[in-house]
Coordinates of C-alpha atoms in Angstrom, one line a residue:
X1 CA 0.0 0.0 0.0
X2 CA 3.1 2.3 0.3
X3 CA 2.7 5.4 -1.9
X4 CA -1.1 5.4 -1.9
X5 CA -2.4 8.9 -1.8
X6 CA -5.7 9.9 -0.2
X7 CA -7.5 13.0 -1.5
X8 CA -10.4 14.3 0.5
X9 CA -12.7 16.8 -1.0
X10 CA -14.2 18.8 1.9
X11 CA -17.5 20.5 1.0
X12 CA -17.9 24.2 1.8
X13 CA -18.7 24.7 5.5
X14 CA -17.2 21.5 6.8
X15 CA -13.7 22.9 7.6
X16 CA -11.8 26.2 7.5
X17 CA -14.7 28.5 8.0
X18 CA -16.8 27.5 5.0
X19 CA -14.8 28.9 2.1
X20 CA -11.8 28.0 0.0
X21 CA -8.9 30.0 1.1
X22 CA -5.4 30.4 -0.4
X23 CA -3.8 28.6 2.6
X24 CA -4.5 25.7 4.9
X25 CA -4.1 25.6 8.7
X26 CA -3.5 22.4 10.6
X27 CA -3.8 21.4 14.3
X28 CA -1.0 19.6 16.2
X29 CA -2.3 16.3 17.5
X30 CA -1.0 16.8 21.0
X31 CA -3.1 19.9 21.5
X32 CA -6.0 17.4 22.0
X33 CA -6.6 14.9 24.8
X34 CA -4.5 11.8 24.1
X35 CA -7.4 9.5 25.1
X36 CA -9.5 10.6 22.1
X37 CA -9.9 8.2 19.2
X38 CA -8.8 9.4 15.7
X39 CA -12.4 10.0 14.8
X40 CA -12.8 12.2 17.9
X41 CA -9.5 14.1 17.2
X42 CA -10.5 14.7 13.6
X43 CA -14.0 15.9 14.5
X44 CA -12.5 18.2 17.2
X45 CA -10.1 19.8 14.6
X46 CA -13.0 20.2 12.1
X47 CA -15.3 21.7 14.7
X48 CA -12.6 24.2 15.6
X49 CA -12.2 25.3 12.0
X50 CA -9.0 23.6 11.0
X51 CA -8.2 22.1 7.6
X52 CA -6.1 19.2 8.7
X53 CA -4.3 17.5 11.6
X54 CA -0.6 17.0 12.2
X55 CA 0.1 13.5 13.5
X56 CA 2.8 13.1 16.1
X57 CA 5.2 10.2 16.4
X58 CA 6.8 11.0 19.7
X59 CA 9.3 9.1 21.9
X60 CA 6.6 7.0 23.6
X61 CA 6.5 3.4 22.5
X62 CA 2.7 3.8 22.0
X63 CA 3.3 6.4 19.3
X64 CA 6.3 4.7 17.8
X65 CA 4.2 1.6 17.3
X66 CA 2.3 3.6 14.7
X67 CA 5.1 3.0 12.2
X68 CA 4.5 -0.8 12.4
X69 CA 0.7 -0.4 11.9
X70 CA -0.9 -3.2 9.8
X71 CA -2.3 -2.5 6.4
X72 CA -5.8 -2.8 7.8
X73 CA -5.0 -0.3 10.5
X74 CA -3.8 2.2 7.9
X75 CA -6.9 1.7 5.9
X76 CA -9.0 2.2 9.0
X77 CA -7.4 5.7 9.5
X78 CA -8.0 6.5 5.9
X79 CA -11.6 5.5 6.2
X80 CA -11.9 7.6 9.4
X81 CA -10.5 10.7 7.5
X82 CA -13.2 10.3 4.9
X83 CA -15.9 9.9 7.5
X84 CA -14.8 12.9 9.5
X85 CA -14.3 15.0 6.3
X86 CA -10.9 16.3 7.4
X87 CA -7.5 14.7 6.7
X88 CA -4.2 14.1 8.5
X89 CA -1.7 15.9 6.2
X90 CA 1.5 16.4 8.2
X91 CA 3.5 14.5 10.7
X92 CA 6.0 15.4 13.5
X93 CA 8.6 12.8 14.3
X94 CA 9.6 14.1 17.7
X95 CA 10.8 10.5 18.6
X96 CA 14.0 11.5 17.0
X97 CA 14.8 13.7 20.0
X98 CA 15.3 10.5 22.1
X99 CA 16.6 8.4 19.2
X100 CA 18.8 11.1 17.7
X101 CA 20.2 10.6 14.2
X102 CA 23.6 11.8 15.4
X103 CA 23.9 9.9 18.6
X104 CA 27.4 8.3 19.1
X105 CA 25.7 5.1 20.2
X106 CA 25.1 3.0 17.0
X107 CA 22.1 1.3 18.5
X108 CA 20.4 4.6 19.2
X109 CA 21.2 5.8 15.6
X110 CA 19.9 2.5 14.2
X111 CA 16.6 2.9 16.0
X112 CA 16.4 6.5 14.9
X113 CA 16.9 5.5 11.2
X114 CA 14.2 2.8 11.6
X115 CA 11.8 5.4 13.0
X116 CA 12.6 7.9 10.3
X117 CA 12.1 5.4 7.5
X118 CA 8.9 3.9 9.0
X119 CA 7.5 7.4 9.5
X120 CA 8.0 8.3 5.9
X121 CA 6.4 5.1 4.6
X122 CA 3.5 5.6 7.0
X123 CA 3.1 9.1 5.7
X124 CA 3.1 7.9 2.1
X125 CA 0.4 5.3 2.9
X126 CA -1.9 7.8 4.7
X127 CA -1.5 10.6 2.1
X128 CA 0.5 12.8 4.5
X129 CA 2.5 15.4 2.6
X130 CA 5.2 16.6 5.0
X131 CA 7.2 14.9 7.7
X132 CA 8.9 17.2 10.2
X133 CA 12.3 16.0 11.5
X134 CA 13.6 17.7 14.7
X135 CA 16.8 19.7 14.0
X136 CA 19.0 17.8 16.6
X137 CA 22.2 16.0 15.9
X138 CA 22.0 14.9 19.5
X139 CA 19.7 16.0 22.4
X140 CA 20.8 14.0 25.4
X141 CA 24.5 14.5 25.1
X142 CA 27.2 16.8 23.7
X143 CA 27.2 18.0 20.1
X144 CA 30.6 17.2 18.5
X145 CA 32.1 17.0 15.0
X146 CA 31.3 13.3 15.1
X147 CA 27.6 13.7 16.0
X148 CA 27.2 16.2 13.2
X149 CA 28.8 13.8 10.8
X150 CA 26.4 11.0 11.8
X151 CA 23.5 13.4 11.6
X152 CA 24.4 14.5 8.0
X153 CA 24.9 10.9 6.9
X154 CA 21.5 9.8 8.3
X155 CA 19.7 12.9 6.9
X156 CA 21.0 12.0 3.5
X157 CA 19.5 8.6 3.9
X158 CA 16.2 10.1 5.0
X159 CA 16.1 12.4 1.9
X160 CA 16.6 9.3 -0.3
X161 CA 13.7 7.5 1.4
X162 CA 11.6 10.6 1.1
X163 CA 12.4 10.9 -2.6
X164 CA 11.4 7.3 -3.2
X165 CA 8.1 7.7 -1.4
X166 CA 7.3 11.2 -2.7
X167 CA 7.1 12.8 0.8
X168 CA 8.7 16.1 1.8
X169 CA 11.0 16.2 4.9
X170 CA 11.3 19.5 6.8
X171 CA 13.8 20.4 9.6
X172 CA 12.1 21.8 12.6
X173 CA 14.1 24.6 14.1
X174 CA 14.7 23.7 17.7
X175 CA 15.6 25.3 21.0
X176 CA 19.3 24.4 21.2
X177 CA 22.3 25.9 19.3
X178 CA 22.6 23.2 16.7
X179 CA 19.6 24.3 14.7
X180 CA 17.6 27.1 16.3
X181 CA 17.4 29.3 13.2
X182 CA 16.2 29.0 9.7
X183 CA 19.7 29.7 8.5
X184 CA 21.2 26.7 10.3
X185 CA 18.5 24.5 8.8
X186 CA 19.3 25.8 5.4
X187 CA 23.0 24.9 5.8
X188 CA 22.1 21.2 6.0
X189 CA 19.5 21.6 3.2
X190 CA 22.3 23.0 1.0
X191 CA 24.7 20.2 1.9
X192 CA 22.2 17.4 1.2
X193 CA 20.8 19.3 -1.9
X194 CA 17.6 17.3 -2.4
X195 CA 14.2 18.8 -3.3
X196 CA 12.7 16.4 -0.7
X197 CA 14.6 18.0 2.2
X198 CA 13.5 21.5 3.3
X199 CA 12.9 23.6 6.5
X200 CA 9.8 23.7 8.6
X201 CA 10.5 26.6 11.0
X202 CA 9.0 26.9 14.5
X203 CA 8.0 30.5 15.1
X204 CA 8.5 30.3 18.9
X205 CA 11.9 28.8 18.7
X206 CA 13.3 31.1 16.0
X207 CA 11.9 34.1 18.0
X208 CA 13.8 33.0 21.1
X209 CA 17.0 32.5 19.0
X210 CA 16.6 36.0 17.5
X211 CA 16.3 37.5 20.9
X212 CA 19.3 35.6 22.2
X213 CA 21.6 36.4 19.3
X214 CA 20.2 39.9 18.6
X215 CA 19.1 39.4 15.0
X216 CA 15.8 40.0 13.3
X217 CA 13.6 36.9 13.3
X218 CA 12.0 37.8 9.9
X219 CA 15.4 38.3 8.2
X220 CA 16.3 34.8 9.4
X221 CA 13.0 33.3 8.3
X222 CA 13.4 34.9 4.8
X223 CA 16.7 33.1 4.3
X224 CA 14.6 29.9 3.7
X225 CA 12.6 31.4 0.8
X226 CA 11.9 28.7 -1.7
X227 CA 12.6 25.9 0.8
X228 CA 10.0 26.5 3.5
X229 CA 7.3 23.8 3.3
X230 CA 5.3 25.0 6.3
X231 CA 5.5 27.0 9.5
X232 CA 4.7 26.0 13.1
X233 CA 2.8 28.8 14.7
X234 CA 3.8 28.5 18.3
X235 CA 3.9 31.0 21.2
X236 CA 7.0 31.4 23.3
X237 CA 8.6 33.6 25.9
X238 CA 12.3 34.4 26.4
X239 CA 13.9 31.1 27.4
X240 CA 10.6 29.3 27.5
X241 CA 9.8 27.1 24.5
X242 CA 6.7 25.1 25.3
X243 CA 3.2 25.4 26.7
X244 CA 2.9 29.2 26.5
X245 CA -0.7 30.1 25.8
X246 CA -1.4 32.0 22.6
X247 CA -1.5 35.7 23.2
X248 CA 0.7 35.6 26.3
X249 CA 4.2 35.4 24.7
X250 CA 6.5 37.5 22.6
X251 CA 6.1 35.9 19.1
X252 CA 5.4 38.5 16.4
X253 CA 2.9 36.4 14.5
X254 CA 1.9 39.3 12.2
X255 CA 5.4 39.9 11.0
X256 CA 6.3 36.2 10.9
X257 CA 3.2 35.2 8.9
X258 CA 3.7 38.1 6.5
X259 CA 7.3 37.1 5.9
X260 CA 6.4 33.4 5.5
X261 CA 3.5 34.3 3.1
X262 CA 5.9 36.5 1.0
X263 CA 8.3 33.5 0.9
X264 CA 5.5 31.3 -0.6
X265 CA 4.3 29.4 2.5
X266 CA 0.7 28.4 2.3
X267 CA 0.5 25.7 5.0
X268 CA 0.6 26.5 8.7
X269 CA 0.1 24.5 11.9
X270 CA -0.8 25.8 15.4
X271 CA 1.4 24.0 17.9
X272 CA 0.1 23.9 21.4
X273 CA -0.3 21.2 24.0
X274 CA -3.1 19.8 26.2
X275 CA -1.9 20.6 29.7
X276 CA -5.0 19.4 31.5
X277 CA -7.1 22.6 31.3
X278 CA -10.8 22.2 31.4
X279 CA -10.9 24.8 28.5
X280 CA -8.5 22.8 26.3
X281 CA -10.9 22.8 23.3
X282 CA -11.6 26.5 23.5
X283 CA -7.8 27.1 23.6
X284 CA -7.5 25.2 20.4
X285 CA -10.3 27.2 18.8
X286 CA -8.8 30.5 20.0
X287 CA -5.4 29.6 18.5
X288 CA -7.0 28.8 15.2
X289 CA -9.2 31.9 15.1
X290 CA -6.3 34.1 16.1
X291 CA -4.0 32.8 13.4
X292 CA -6.7 32.8 10.7
X293 CA -7.4 36.5 11.4
X294 CA -3.8 37.2 10.5
X295 CA -3.7 34.8 7.5
X296 CA -6.9 36.1 6.0
X297 CA -5.2 39.5 5.8
X298 CA -2.4 38.3 3.6

């Protein structure tokens, strides 16, 4: 079944506010309660006005097992997308934080390669367009010339798999010095030189990097023009990278979205997490409405 593509035609009014826009906005899966079924998650995203969902393959064995899903399991997810009227169209492979592609331990690198390849094949089977790879050579350890060499070697392998399956890979800009800016992601994109390897910037992380290194966040973002496949719209505060509610941080969403739009980006994902709040669904809806207000002005 590898390589099968699902195309869902969503009638007006089912998703995205009832009209065809020039962009699409997705919802990060982990914004929703983890106990929800796929049908419930997709319905939640649709009800909150999103166009698609971003699946997460994180470091938990529960999520990693997705890459070993049977053909019938994959077909069941496809059927659920049709029933809900909203697709899964991107994937975050945050498991590669724990199983880093540049880790000096060969067993860890081997596991990371397996997860990366399995994720790309799963994406192709489900009709997912983009697979986001965290920009870490190593997370739990020291970055060295050797870890960078291992990372580059494995990213080259990943780009070959993505080319075979017809899926785009994108580096997520992270919170550490290895790849916390668009420019640093572009360095590896240039070295690999594959149309299937690009950059998927995180607005919160590049904003913190800009503050730390005293450069303009939008100048950095613009360096990826032509190789930006999507943007994570995430709030952050100086030195704080996760779980910052939308509207309470320092990310200049107006400027970042304008720059991304001018650079050709038409796909965006709101990244937020369920932290146990009773108002978790309203927080999801608020994030979507806030970002759509900006996107609709582009």
